[in-house]
Coordinates of C-alpha atoms in Angstrom, one line a residue:
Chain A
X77 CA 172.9 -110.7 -21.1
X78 CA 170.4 -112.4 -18.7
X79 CA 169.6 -112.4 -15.6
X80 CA 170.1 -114.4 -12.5
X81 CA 166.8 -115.7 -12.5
X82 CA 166.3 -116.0 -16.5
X83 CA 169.7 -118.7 -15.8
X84 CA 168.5 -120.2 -13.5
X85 CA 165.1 -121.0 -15.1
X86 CA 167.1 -121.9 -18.2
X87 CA 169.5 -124.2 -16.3
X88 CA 167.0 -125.7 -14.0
X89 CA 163.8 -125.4 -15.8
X90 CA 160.7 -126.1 -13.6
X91 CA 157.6 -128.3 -14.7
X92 CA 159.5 -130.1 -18.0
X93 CA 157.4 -133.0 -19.9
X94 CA 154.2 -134.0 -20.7
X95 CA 150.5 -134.6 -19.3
X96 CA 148.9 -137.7 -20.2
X97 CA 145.0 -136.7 -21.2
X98 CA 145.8 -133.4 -20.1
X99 CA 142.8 -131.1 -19.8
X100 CA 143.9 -128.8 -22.4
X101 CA 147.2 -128.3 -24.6
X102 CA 148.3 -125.5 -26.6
X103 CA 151.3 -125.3 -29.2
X104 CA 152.3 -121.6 -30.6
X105 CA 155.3 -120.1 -32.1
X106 CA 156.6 -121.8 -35.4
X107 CA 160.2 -123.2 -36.0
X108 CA 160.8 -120.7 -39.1
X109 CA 161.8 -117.7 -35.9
X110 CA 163.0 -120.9 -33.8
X111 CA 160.8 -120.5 -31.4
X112 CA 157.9 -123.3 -30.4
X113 CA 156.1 -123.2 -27.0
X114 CA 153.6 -126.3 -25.9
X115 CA 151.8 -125.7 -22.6
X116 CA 150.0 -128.9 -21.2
X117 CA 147.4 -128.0 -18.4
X118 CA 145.1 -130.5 -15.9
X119 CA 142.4 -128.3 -14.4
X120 CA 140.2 -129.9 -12.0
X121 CA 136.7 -129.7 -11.8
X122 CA 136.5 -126.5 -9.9
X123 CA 138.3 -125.1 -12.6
X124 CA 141.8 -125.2 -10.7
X125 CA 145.1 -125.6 -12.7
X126 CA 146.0 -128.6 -10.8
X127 CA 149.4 -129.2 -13.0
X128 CA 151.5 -128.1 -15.8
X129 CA 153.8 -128.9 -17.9
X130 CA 155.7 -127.6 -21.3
X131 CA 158.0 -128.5 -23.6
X132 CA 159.6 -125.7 -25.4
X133 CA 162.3 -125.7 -28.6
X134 CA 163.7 -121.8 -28.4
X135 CA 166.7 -119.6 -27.2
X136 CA 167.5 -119.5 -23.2
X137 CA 164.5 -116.8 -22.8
X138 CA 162.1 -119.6 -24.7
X139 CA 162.8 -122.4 -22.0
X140 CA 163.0 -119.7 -18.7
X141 CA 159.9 -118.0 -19.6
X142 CA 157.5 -121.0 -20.2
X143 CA 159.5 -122.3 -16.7
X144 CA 158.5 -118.8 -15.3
X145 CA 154.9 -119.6 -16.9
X146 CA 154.4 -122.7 -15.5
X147 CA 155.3 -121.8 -12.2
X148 CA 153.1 -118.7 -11.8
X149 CA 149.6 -120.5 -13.3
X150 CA 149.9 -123.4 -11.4
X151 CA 147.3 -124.1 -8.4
X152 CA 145.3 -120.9 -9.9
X153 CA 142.0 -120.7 -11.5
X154 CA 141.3 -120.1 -15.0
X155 CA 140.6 -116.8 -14.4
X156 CA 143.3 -116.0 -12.3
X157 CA 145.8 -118.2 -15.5
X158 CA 144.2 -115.3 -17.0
X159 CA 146.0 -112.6 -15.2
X160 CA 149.2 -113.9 -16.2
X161 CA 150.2 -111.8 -19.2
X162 CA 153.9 -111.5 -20.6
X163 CA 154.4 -108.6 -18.5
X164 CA 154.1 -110.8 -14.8
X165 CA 156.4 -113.5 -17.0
X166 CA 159.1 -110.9 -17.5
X167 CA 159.0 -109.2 -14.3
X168 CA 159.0 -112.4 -12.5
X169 CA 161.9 -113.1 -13.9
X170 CA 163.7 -109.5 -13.7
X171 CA 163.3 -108.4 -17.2
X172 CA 164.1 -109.9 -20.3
X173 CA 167.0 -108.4 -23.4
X174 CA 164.6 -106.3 -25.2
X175 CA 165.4 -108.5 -28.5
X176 CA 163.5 -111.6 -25.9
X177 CA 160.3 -110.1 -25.3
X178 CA 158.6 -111.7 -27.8
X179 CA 159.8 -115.0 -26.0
X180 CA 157.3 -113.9 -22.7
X181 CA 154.5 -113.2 -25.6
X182 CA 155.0 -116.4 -26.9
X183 CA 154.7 -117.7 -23.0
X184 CA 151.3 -116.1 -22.8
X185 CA 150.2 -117.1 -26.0
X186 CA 151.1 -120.6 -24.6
X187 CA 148.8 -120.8 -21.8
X188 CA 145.9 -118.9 -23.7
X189 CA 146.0 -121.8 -26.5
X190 CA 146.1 -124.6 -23.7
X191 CA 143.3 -123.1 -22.2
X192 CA 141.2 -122.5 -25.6
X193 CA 141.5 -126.1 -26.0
X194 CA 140.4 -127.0 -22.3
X195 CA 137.4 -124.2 -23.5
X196 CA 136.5 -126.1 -26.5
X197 CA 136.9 -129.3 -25.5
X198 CA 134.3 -128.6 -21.9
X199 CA 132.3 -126.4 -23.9
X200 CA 132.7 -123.8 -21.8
X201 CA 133.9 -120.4 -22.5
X202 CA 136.4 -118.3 -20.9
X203 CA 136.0 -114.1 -20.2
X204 CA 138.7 -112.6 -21.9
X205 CA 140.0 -115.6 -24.0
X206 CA 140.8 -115.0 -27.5
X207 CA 141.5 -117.9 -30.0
X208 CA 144.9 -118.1 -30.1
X209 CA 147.4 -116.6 -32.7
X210 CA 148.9 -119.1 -34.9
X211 CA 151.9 -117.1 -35.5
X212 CA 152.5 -115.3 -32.7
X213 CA 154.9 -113.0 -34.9
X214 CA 152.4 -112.0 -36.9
X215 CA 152.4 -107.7 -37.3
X216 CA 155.6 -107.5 -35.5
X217 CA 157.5 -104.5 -37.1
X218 CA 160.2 -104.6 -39.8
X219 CA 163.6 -104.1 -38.3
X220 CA 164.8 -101.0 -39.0
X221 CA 166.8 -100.0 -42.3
X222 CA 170.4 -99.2 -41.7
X223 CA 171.7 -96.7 -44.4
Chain B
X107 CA 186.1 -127.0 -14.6
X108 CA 187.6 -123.6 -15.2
X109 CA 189.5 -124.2 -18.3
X110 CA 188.5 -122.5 -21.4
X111 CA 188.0 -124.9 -24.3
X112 CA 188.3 -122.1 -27.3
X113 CA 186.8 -124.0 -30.7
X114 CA 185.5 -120.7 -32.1
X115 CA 188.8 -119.5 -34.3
X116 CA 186.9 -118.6 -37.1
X117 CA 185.3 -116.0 -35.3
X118 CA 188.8 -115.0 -33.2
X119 CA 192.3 -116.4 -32.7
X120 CA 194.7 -116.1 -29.4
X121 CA 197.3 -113.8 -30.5
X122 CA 200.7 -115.3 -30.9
X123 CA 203.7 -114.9 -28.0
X124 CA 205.9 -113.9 -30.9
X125 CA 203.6 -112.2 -32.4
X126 CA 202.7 -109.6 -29.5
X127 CA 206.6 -109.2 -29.3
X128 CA 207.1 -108.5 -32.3
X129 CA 204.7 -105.5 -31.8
X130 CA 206.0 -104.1 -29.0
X131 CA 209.0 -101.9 -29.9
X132 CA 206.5 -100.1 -32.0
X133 CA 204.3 -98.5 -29.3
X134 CA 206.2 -96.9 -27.0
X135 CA 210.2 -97.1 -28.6
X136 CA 209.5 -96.9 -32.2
X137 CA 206.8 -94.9 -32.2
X138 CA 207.3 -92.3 -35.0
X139 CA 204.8 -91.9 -37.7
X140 CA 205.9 -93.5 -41.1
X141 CA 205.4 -90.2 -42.9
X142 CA 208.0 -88.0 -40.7
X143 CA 211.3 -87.3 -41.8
X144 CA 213.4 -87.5 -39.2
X145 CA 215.5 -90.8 -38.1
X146 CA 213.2 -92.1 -35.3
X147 CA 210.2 -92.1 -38.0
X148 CA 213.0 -94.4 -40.5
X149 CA 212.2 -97.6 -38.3
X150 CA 208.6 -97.4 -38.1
X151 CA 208.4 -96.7 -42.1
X152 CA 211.4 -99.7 -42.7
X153 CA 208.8 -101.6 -41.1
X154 CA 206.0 -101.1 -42.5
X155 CA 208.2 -101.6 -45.5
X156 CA 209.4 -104.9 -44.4
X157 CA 205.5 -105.9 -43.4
X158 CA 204.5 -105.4 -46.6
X159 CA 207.1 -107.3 -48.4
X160 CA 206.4 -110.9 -46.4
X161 CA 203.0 -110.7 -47.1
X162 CA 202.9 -109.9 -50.7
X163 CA 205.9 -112.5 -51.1
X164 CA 203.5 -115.4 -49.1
X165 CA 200.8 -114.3 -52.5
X166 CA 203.0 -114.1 -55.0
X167 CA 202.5 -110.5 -55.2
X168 CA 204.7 -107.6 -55.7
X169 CA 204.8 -105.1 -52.0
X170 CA 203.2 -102.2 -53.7
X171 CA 199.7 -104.4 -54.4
X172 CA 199.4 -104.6 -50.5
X173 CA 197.1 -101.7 -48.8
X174 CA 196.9 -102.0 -45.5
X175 CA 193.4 -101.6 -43.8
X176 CA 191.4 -101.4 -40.5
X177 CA 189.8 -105.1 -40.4
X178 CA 188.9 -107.2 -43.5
X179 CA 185.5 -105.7 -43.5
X180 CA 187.0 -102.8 -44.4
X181 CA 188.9 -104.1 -47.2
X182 CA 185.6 -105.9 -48.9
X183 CA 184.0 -102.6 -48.0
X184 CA 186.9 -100.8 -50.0
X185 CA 187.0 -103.8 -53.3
X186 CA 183.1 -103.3 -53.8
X187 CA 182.7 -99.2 -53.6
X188 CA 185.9 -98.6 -55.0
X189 CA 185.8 -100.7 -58.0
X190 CA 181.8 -100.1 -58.3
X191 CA 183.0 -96.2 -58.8
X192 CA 185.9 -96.6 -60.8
X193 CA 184.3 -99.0 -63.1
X194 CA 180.7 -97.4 -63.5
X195 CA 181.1 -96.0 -66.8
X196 CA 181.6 -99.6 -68.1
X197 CA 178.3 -101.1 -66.4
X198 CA 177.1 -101.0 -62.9
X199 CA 176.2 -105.0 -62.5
X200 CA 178.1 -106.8 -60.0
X201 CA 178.2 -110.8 -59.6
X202 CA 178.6 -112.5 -56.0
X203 CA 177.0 -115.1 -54.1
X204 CA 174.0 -115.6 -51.5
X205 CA 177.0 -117.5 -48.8
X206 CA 179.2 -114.3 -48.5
X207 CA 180.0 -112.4 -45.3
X208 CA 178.0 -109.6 -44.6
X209 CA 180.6 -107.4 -45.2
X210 CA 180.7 -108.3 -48.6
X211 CA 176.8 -108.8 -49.1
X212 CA 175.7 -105.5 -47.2
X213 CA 178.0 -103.5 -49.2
X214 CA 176.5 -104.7 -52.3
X215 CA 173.2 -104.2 -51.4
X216 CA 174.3 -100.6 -50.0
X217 CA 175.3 -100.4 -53.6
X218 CA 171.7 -101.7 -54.9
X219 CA 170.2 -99.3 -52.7
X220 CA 172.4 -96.2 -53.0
X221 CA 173.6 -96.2 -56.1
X222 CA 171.4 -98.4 -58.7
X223 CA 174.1 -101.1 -58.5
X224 CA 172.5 -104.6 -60.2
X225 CA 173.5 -107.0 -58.1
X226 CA 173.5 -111.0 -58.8
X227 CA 173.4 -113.2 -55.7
X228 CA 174.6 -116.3 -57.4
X229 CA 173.3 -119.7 -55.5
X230 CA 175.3 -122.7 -54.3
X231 CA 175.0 -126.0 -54.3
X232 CA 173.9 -128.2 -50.7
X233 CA 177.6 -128.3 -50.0
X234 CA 177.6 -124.5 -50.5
X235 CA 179.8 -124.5 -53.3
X236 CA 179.5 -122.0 -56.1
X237 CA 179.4 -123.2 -59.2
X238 CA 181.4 -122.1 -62.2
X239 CA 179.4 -122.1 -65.1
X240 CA 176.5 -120.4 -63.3
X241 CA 178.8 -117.4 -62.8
X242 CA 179.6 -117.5 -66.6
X243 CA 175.9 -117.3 -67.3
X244 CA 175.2 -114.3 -65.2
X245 CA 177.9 -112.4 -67.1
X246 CA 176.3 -109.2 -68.7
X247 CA 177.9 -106.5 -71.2
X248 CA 177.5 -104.4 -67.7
X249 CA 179.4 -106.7 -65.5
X250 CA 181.8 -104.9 -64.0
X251 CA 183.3 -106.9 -60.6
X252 CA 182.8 -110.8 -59.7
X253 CA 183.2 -111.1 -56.1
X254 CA 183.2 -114.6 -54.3
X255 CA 184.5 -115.6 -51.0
X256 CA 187.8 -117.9 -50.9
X257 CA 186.5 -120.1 -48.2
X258 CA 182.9 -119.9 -46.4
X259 CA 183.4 -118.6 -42.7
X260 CA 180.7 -120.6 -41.2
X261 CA 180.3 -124.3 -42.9
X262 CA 184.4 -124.0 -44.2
X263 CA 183.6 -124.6 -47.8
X264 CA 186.4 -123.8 -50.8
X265 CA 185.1 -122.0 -53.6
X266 CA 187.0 -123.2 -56.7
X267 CA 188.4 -119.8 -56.7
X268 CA 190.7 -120.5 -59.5
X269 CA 188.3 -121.1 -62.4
X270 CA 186.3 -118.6 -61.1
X271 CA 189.1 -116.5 -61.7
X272 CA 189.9 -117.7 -65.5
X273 CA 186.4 -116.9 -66.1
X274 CA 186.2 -113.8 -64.8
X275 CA 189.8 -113.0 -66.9
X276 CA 188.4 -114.6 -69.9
X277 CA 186.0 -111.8 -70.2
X278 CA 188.1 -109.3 -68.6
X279 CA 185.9 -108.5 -65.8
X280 CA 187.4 -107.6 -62.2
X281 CA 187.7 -110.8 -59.6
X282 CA 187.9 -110.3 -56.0
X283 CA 188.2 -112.7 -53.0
X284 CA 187.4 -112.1 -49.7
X285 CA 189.9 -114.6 -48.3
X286 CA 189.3 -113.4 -44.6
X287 CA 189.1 -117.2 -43.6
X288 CA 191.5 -118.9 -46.6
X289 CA 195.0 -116.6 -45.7
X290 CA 197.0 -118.3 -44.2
X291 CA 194.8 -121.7 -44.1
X292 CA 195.2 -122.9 -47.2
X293 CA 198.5 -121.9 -49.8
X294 CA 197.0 -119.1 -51.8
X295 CA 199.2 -117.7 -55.4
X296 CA 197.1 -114.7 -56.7
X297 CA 198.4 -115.2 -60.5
X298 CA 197.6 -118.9 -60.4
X299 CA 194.0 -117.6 -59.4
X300 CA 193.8 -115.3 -61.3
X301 CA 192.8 -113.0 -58.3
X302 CA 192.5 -108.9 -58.7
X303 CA 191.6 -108.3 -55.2
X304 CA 191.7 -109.9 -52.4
X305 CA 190.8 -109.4 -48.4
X306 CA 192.2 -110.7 -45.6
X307 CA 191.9 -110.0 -41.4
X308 CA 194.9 -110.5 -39.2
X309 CA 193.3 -111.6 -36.4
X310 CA 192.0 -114.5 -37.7
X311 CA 195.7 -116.4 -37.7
X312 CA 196.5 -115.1 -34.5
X313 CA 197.3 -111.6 -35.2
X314 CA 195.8 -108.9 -33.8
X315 CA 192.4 -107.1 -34.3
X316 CA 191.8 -104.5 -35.9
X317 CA 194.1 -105.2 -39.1
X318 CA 193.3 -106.3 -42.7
X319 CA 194.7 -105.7 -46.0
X320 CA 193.9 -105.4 -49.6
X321 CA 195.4 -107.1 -52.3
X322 CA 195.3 -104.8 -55.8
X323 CA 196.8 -106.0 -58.7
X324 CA 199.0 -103.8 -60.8
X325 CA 196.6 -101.5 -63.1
X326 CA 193.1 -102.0 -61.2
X327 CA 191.6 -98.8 -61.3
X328 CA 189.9 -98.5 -57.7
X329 CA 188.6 -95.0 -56.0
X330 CA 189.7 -94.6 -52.5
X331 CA 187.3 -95.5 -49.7
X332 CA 189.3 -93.7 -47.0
X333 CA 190.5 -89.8 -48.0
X334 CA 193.5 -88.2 -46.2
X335 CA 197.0 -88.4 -46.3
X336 CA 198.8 -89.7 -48.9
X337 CA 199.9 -93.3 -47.0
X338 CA 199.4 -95.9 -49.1
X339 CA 200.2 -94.8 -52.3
X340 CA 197.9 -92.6 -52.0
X341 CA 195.0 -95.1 -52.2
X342 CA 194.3 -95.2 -48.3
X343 CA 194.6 -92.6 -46.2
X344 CA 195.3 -92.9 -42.2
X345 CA 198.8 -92.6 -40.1
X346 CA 199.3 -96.5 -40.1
X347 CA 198.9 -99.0 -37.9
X348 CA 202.6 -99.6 -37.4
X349 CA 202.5 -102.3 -34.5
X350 CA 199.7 -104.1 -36.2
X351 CA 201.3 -104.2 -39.6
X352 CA 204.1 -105.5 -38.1
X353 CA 201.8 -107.9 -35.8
X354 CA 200.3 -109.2 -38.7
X355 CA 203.6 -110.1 -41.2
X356 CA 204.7 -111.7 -37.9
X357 CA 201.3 -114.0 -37.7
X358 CA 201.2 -114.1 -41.6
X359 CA 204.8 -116.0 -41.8
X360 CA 204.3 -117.9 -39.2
X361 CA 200.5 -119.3 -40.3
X362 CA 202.7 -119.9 -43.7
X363 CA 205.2 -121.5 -42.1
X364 CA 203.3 -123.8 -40.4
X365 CA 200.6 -124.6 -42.5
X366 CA 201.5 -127.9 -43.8
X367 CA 202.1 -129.5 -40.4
X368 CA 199.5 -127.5 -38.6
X369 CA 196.8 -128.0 -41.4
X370 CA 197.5 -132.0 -41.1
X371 CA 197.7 -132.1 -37.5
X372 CA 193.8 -129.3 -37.3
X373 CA 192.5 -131.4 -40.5
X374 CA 193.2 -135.1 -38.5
X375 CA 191.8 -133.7 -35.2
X376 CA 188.3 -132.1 -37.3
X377 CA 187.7 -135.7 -39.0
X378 CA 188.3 -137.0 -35.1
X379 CA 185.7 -134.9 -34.0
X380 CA 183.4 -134.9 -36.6
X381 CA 183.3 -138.9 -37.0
X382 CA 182.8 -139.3 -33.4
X383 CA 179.5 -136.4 -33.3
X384 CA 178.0 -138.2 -36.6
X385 CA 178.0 -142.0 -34.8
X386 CA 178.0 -141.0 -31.2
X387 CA 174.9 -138.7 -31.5
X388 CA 171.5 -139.6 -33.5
X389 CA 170.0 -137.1 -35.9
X390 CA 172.9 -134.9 -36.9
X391 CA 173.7 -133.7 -40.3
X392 CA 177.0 -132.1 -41.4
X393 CA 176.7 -128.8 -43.2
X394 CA 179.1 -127.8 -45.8
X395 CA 181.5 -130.5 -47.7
X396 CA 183.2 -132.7 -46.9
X397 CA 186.3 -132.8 -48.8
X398 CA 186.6 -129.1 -49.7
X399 CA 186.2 -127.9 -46.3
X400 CA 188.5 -125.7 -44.2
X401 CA 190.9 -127.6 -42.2
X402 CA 189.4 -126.2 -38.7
X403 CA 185.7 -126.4 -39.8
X404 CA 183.4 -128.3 -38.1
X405 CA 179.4 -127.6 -38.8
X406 CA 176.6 -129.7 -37.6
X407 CA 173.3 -129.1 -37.2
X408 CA 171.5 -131.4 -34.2
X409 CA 167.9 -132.2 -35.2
X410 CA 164.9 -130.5 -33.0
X411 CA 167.1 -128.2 -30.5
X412 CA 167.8 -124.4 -31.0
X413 CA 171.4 -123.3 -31.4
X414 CA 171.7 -120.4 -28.5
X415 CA 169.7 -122.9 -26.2
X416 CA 173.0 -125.3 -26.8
X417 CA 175.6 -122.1 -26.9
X418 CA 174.7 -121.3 -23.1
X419 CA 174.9 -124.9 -21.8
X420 CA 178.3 -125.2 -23.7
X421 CA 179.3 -122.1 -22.2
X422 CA 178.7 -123.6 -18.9
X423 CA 180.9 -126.2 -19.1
X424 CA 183.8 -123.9 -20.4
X425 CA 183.5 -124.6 -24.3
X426 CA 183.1 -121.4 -26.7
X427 CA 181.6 -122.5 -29.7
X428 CA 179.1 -120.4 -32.3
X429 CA 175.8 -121.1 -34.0
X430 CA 173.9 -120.2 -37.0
X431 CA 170.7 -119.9 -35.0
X432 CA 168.5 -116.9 -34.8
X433 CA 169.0 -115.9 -31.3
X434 CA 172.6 -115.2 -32.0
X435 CA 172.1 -113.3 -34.9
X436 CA 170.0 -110.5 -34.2
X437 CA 167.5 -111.3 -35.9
X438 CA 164.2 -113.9 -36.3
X439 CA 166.1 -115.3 -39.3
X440 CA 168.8 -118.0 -39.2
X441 CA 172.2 -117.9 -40.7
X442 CA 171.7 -117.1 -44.9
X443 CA 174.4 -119.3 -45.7
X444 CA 172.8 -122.8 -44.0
X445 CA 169.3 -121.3 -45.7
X446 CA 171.1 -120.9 -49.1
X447 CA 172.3 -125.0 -48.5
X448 CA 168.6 -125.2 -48.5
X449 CA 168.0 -126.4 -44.8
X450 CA 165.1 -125.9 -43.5
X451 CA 164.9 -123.1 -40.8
X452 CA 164.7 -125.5 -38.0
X453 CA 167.5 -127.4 -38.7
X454 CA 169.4 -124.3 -39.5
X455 CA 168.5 -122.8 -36.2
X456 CA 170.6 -126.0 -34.7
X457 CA 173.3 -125.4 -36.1
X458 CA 176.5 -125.8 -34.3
X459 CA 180.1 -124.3 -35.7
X460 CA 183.2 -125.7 -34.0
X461 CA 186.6 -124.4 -35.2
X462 CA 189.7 -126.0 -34.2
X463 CA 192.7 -123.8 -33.5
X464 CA 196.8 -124.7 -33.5
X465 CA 196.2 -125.2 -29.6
X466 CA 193.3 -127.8 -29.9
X467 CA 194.1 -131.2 -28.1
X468 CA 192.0 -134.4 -28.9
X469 CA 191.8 -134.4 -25.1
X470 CA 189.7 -131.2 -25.5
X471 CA 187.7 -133.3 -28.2
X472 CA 186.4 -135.9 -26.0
X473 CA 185.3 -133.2 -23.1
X474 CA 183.7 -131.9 -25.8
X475 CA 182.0 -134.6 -27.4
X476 CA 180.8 -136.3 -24.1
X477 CA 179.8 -132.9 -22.8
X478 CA 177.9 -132.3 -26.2
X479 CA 175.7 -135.5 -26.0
X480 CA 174.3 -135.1 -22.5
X481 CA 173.4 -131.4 -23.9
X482 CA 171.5 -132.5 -26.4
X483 CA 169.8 -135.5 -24.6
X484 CA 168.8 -132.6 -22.0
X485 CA 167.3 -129.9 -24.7
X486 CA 166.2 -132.9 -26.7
X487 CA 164.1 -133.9 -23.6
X488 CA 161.8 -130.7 -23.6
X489 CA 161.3 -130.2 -27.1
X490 CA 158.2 -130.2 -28.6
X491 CA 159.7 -131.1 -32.0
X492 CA 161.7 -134.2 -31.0
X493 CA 158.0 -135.3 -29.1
X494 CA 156.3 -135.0 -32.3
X495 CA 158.8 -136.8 -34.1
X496 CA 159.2 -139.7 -31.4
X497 CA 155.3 -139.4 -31.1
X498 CA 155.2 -140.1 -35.1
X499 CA 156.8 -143.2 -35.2
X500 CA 160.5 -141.2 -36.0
X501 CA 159.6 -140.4 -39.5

């Protein structure tokens, strides 16, 4: 059901663990749909994403796609961290199961809320940046009825 | 390691050797249909005959309250509609529980639906047992069918099925079972349960798929499901499945047989297995009970990792196991029965089902068990919920 790259991401996830005093960290998801994404960044003062790391509690799509995540904001600038929607998450990984997208959402929803907090905590703000969902399933539609 | 270590046998079995060559002869030798008249059509209906016989014997039945089916789905699919039809003059509220399959609990709520059916989803108690009285209190003038499972397919727990029964016969009110996972696990007498109905799957005691059968007793009004022919008395139409009847009297007698010894040997190996998870691995909580509990049934869940997360690692190292998690569902929710045992969805999505089969070694045990704790160390490691509870002093 997944693909080469989604298993290898899962199996041999990239950027594991924590940041001590990390610039800016950003927890989404919520255990009820088993899903829960933290995203730790360290962004230098030119406002490069020096390092990242995440921890993730979620189905093999959860851990490869905030690997995937990690990978692809890393050494770019907050602006650019921008760039990286769900979209760029799933592609880079050759697609997701449609029943996993809202794994990649909750990817991008990751790195928006660690970098809200790197916002709020410099002062600064960001173009673009929302404040981040709390429940990232919020308005997603009803399954379908089967009768 | 390219061995297959198979602890899912609630959701499949490996069909028997004798079993599969027991079916043989009636594919391509014996191939008439049962309704024909002419000699070659006489062993194919002797069989079926024969099937039918054994298995109503192993329930202390009589042959003609045995209708064979497609799959036990079909059979609960059949109990619920067709007594919900047959019975609706006489009320239209039907008692079962918030644990059962989906076959059971889909149909009902089909019924809710479709046809203004009341339905009572009865709760259970945090071993997931029903409990007896509570079914007496939901008893209405307009009850018409009381239907609760035998045995729970995924945490293993036994309903006491029996008093269920006596209440249900006390106010003459309609029992079924849907004994998918008890046939052939545990010794099952439909008079001392007072049973009316009752579902069972062959492939579930190494039969083959697509097989089940419906236990009526003698007098239950019930509408057909399926319309045709007149096979099955009449009551379920369809040229039968000759080579899986016959497949599945040859699984049924020989899960019968063997039940004693096997049970003993599946029950020893689960307690091996589950005593070693519950001191060899921290935070881990058995679901279900612990006495009445499905020989073969093992259900854990392991604190602060997702079930499909641990599925896919398992799967790795050649071990089929299921989970109650989400991801494996379909759907955002976990599985209703470890949310009806009142665990919280995060624990629930951690869940872990093991069921041991007649082939199951200890040796296959300790893979298991050592390859299960380096698992969990691993997913432990990046989630966020295990931080925050190491980061909170382990509260």
């Amino acid at each position: 059901m997944y693909s080469e790259k989604v298993m290898d991401h899962f199996q041999n996830p990239r950027n594991v663990g924590e940041i001590e005093d990390a610039s800016g960290v950003g927890t989404v998801g919520n255990a009820k749909c088993g899903d829960i994404m933290r995203i730790y960044l360290d962004i230098d003062e030119n406002q490069v994403i020096h390092d990242c790391k995440f921890k993730t509690f979620g189905c093999g799509a959860a851990v490869a796609t905030s690997s995937m995540a990690t990978e692809l904001v890393k050494g770019k600038t907050i602006q650019e961290a921008m760039e990286v929607t769900n979209k760029a998450v799933m592609d880079a990984l050759d697609g997701l199961p449609p029943v996993k997208v809202h794994c990649s959402l909750l990817a991008e929803e990751a790195i928006h809320a660690a970098l809200w907090d790197y916002a709020e905590k410099n002062h600064i703000q960001i173009e673009g940046l929302e404040k981040p969902k709390t429940d990232i399933h919020e308005g997603e539609e009803e399954q379908e009825e089967e009768y | 390691m390219n061995k297959i270590i198979y602890l899912d046998n609630a959701a499949t079995t490996k069909v028997a050797p004798e079993v599969v060559e027991a079916m043989v002869p009636y594919f391509s030798e014996n191939y008439g249909n049962p309704s024909s008249i002419y000699e070659l059509a006489g062993a194919s209906k002797e069989a079926v005959s024969r099937s039918r016989e054994t298995i109503a014997k192993i329930l202390g039945a009589e042959a003609k309250e045995i209708y064979f089916t497609g799959c036990g789905t079909e059979a609960d699919n059949w109990a619920i509609v067709g007594a919900f039809e047959a019975y609706k003059d006489k009320g239209s509220h039907i008692i079962t529980t918030k644990i059962e399959h989906h076959a059971v609990l889909n149909t009902c709520e089909y019924l809710e639906k479709m046809r203004k059916a009341k339905v009572t989803y009865l709760d259970v108690d945090e071993n997931g047992l029903v409990r007896p009285e509570e079914v007496e209190k939901a008893i209405t003038p307009e009850t018409i069918l009381i239907s609760v499972m035998y045995a729970n397919n995924e945490i293993g727990t036994i309903q006491p099925i029996k008093e269920i029964g006596q209440i249900a016969r006390k106010h003459g009110i309609l029992f079924h079972t849907d004994a998918v996972q008890a046939f052939g696990q545990l010794p099952i007498q439909v008079d001392d349960d007072c049973i009316d109905m009752l579902s069972s799957s062959a492939h579930k005691i190494n039969g083959p798929k697509g097989m089940g059968f419906l236990y009526i007793r003698k007098g239950v009004k019930i509408r057909s499901f399926i319309h045709g022919g007149a096979q099955e008395r009449k009551r379920r139409a369809g040229t039968e499945n000759v080579a899986g009847i016959v497949g599945y009297a040859c699984a049924a007698k020989r899960a019968v047989d063997s039940m004693e010894e096997r049970t003993k040997r599946e029950r020893n190996l689960r307690n091996y297995l589950v005593n070693r998870i519950m001191n060899e691995i921290p935070y881990v909580r058995l679901n279900g009970d612990p006495e009445k509990r499905l020989p073969n049934n093992v259900n854990v869940s392991l604190q602060f990792i997702e079930g499909e997360s641990l599925l896919i690692m398992l799967d790795m190292e050649g071990i089929c196991v299921s989970s109650g998690s989400a991801c494996t569902s379909g759907s955002l929710d976990p599985s209703h029965v470890l949310l009806a045992i009142g665990l919280p969805h995060e624990i629930a999505h951690g869940s872990l089902r093991m069921t041991l089969g007649e082939d199951t070694t200890k040796e296959e045990l300790d893979y298991v068990v050592e390859k299960l704790k380096g698992i969990v160390e691993h997913l432990r490691a990046m989630s966020p919920l295990y931080e925050d509870f190491v980061k909170n002093g382990k509260k």
